[in-house]
PDB file of C-alpha atoms in Angstrom:
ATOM      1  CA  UNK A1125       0.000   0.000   0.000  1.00  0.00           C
ATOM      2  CA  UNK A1126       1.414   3.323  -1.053  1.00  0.00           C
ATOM      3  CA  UNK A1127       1.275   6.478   0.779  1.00  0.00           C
ATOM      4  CA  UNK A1128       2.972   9.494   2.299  1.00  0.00           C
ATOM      5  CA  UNK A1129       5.511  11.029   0.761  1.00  0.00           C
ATOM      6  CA  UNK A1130       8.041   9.901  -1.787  1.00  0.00           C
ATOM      7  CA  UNK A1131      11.676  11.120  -1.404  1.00  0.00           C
ATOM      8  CA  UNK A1132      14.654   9.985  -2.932  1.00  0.00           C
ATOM      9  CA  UNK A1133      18.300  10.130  -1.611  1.00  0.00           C
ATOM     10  CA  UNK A1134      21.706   9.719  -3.639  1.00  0.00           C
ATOM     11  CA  UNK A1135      24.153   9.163  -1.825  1.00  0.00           C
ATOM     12  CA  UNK A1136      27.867   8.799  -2.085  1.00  0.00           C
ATOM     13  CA  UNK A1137      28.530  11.133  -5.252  1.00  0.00           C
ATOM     14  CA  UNK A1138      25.956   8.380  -7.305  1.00  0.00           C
ATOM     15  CA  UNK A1139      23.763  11.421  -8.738  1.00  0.00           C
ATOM     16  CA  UNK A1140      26.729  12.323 -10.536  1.00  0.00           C
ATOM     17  CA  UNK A1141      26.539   8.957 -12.557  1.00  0.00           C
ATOM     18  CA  UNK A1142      22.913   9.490 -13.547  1.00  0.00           C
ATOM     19  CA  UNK A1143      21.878   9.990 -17.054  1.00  0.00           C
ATOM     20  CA  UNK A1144      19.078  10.896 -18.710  1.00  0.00           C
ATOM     21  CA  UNK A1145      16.958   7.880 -18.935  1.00  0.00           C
ATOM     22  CA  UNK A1146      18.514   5.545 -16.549  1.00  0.00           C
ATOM     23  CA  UNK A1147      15.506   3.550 -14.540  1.00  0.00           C
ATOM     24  CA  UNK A1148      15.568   2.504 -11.240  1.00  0.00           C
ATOM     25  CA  UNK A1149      13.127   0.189  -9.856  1.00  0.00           C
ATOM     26  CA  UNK A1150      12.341   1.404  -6.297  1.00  0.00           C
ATOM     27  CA  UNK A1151       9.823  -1.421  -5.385  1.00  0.00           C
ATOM     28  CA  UNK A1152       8.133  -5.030  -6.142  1.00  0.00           C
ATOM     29  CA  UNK A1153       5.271  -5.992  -4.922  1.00  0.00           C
ATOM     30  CA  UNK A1154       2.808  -8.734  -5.692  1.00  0.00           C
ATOM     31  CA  UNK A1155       0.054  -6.423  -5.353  1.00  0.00           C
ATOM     32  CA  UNK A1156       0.554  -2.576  -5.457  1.00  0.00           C
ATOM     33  CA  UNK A1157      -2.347   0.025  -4.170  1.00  0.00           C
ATOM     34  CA  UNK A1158      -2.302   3.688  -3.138  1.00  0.00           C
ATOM     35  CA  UNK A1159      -0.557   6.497  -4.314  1.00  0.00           C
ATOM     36  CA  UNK A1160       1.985   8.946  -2.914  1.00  0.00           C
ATOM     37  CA  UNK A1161       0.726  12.665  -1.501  1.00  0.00           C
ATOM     38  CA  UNK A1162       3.674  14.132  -3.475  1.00  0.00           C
ATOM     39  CA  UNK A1163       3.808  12.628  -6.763  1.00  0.00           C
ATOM     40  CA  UNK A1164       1.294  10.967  -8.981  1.00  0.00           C
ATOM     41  CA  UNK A1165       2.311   8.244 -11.410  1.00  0.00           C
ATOM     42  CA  UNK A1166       3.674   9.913 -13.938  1.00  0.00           C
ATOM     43  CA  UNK A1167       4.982  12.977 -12.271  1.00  0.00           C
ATOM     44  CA  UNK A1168       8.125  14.214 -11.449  1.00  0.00           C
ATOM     45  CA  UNK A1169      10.317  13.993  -8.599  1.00  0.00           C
ATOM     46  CA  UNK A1170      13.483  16.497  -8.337  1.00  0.00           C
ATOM     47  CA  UNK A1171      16.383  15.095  -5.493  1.00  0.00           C
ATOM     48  CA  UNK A1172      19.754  16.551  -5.288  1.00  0.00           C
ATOM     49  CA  UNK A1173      20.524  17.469  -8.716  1.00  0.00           C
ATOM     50  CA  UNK A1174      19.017  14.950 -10.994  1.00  0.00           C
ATOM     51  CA  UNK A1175      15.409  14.970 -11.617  1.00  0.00           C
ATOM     52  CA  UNK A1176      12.867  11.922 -12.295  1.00  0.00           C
ATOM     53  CA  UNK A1177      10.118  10.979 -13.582  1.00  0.00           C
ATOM     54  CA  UNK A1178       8.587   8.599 -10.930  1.00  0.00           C
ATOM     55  CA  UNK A1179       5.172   5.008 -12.616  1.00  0.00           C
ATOM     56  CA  UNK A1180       3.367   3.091 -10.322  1.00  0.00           C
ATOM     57  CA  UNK A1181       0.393   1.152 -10.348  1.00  0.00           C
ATOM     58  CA  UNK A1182      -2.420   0.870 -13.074  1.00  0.00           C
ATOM     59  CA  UNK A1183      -1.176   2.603 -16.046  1.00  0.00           C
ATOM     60  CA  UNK A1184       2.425   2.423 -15.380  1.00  0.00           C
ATOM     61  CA  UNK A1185       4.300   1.421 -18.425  1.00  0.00           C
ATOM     62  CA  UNK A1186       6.865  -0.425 -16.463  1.00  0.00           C
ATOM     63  CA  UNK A1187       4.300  -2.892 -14.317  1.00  0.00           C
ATOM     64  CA  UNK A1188       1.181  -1.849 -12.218  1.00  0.00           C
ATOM     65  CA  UNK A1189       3.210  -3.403  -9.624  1.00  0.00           C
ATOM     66  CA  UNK A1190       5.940  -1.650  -9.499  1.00  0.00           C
ATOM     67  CA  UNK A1191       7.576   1.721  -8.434  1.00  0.00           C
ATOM     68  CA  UNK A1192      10.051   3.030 -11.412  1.00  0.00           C
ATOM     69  CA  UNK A1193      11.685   6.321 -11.509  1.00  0.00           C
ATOM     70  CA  UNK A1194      12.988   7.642 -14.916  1.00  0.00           C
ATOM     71  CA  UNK A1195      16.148  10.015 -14.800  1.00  0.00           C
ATOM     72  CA  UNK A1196      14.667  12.921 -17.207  1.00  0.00           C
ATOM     73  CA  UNK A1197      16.896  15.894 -16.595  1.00  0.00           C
ATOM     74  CA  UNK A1198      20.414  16.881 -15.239  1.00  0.00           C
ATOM     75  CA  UNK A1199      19.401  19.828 -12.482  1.00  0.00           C
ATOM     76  CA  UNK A1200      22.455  21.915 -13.032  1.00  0.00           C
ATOM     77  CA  UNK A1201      24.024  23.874  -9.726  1.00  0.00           C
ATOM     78  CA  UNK A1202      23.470  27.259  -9.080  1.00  0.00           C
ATOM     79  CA  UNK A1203      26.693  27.969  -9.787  1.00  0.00           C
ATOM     80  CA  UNK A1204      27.253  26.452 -13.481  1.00  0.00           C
ATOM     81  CA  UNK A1205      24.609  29.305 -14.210  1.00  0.00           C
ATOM     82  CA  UNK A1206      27.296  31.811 -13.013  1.00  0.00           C
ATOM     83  CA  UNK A1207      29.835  30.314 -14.968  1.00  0.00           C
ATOM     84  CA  UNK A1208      28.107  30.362 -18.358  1.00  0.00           C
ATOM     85  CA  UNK A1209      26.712  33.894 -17.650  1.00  0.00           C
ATOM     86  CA  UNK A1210      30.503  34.794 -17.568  1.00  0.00           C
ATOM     87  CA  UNK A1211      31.198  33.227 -20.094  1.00  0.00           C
ATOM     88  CA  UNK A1212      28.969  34.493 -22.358  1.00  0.00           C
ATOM     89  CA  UNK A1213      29.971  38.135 -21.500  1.00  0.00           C
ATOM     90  CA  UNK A1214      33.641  37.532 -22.159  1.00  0.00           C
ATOM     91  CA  UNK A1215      32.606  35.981 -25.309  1.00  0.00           C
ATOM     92  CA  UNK A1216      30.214  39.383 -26.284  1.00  0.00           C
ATOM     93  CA  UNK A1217      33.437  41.786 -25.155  1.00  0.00           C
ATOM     94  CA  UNK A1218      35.744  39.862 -26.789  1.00  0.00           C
ATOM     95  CA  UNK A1219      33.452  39.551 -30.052  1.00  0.00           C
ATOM     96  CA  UNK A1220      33.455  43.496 -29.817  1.00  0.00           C
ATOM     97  CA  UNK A1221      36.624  43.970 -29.318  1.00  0.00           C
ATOM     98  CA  UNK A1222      37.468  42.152 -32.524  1.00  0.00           C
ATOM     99  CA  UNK A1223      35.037  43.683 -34.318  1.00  0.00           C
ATOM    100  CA  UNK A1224      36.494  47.387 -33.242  1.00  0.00           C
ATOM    101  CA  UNK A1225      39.956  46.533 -34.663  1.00  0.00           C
ATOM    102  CA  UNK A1226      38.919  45.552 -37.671  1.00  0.00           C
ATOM    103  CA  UNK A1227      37.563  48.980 -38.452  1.00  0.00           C
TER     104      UNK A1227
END
């Protein structure tokens, strides 16, 4: 019987071994009812910094007696946003700069 939340925990540097589409069966059961408060079958599910999408029960294309979840995107960190924001501007000032001395 499912219920409560879901939550997923990588541990040990794993998340940074996810891809995108990797599936992990959570649970097996001979007979699976209820659903989670948190996620529906079918939603998603973001932990650490990979997201997924999580199938269960009637429905599920993995087994309406299982849980699955489906890596579906690579969260990136705060700080990678940073990083290609400066890059980008020393790309657009160096771009310019070129530009100038070719005039």
């Amino acid at each position: 019987m499912l219920d409560g939340t879901l939550s997923l925990d990588l541990i040990n540097g794993f998340e940074s071994s996810v891809q995108i589409g990797d599936m992990f069966t959570l649970a097996t059961s001979s007979s699976l009812s209820g659903v989670f408060t948190n996620v529906p079958s079918g939603g998603f599910l973001s932990t650490d910094n990979v997201g997924f999408q999580i199938f269960y029960g009637t429905g599920s294309p993995f087994g309406a007696n299982d849980v699955t979840a489906q890596a579906f995107t690579v969260v990136p960190e705060p700080g990678t946003f940073a990083l290609l924001g400066a890059a980008g501007i020393a790309l657009f000032v160096f771009r310019r700069r070129r530009r100038a001395q070719e005039f």
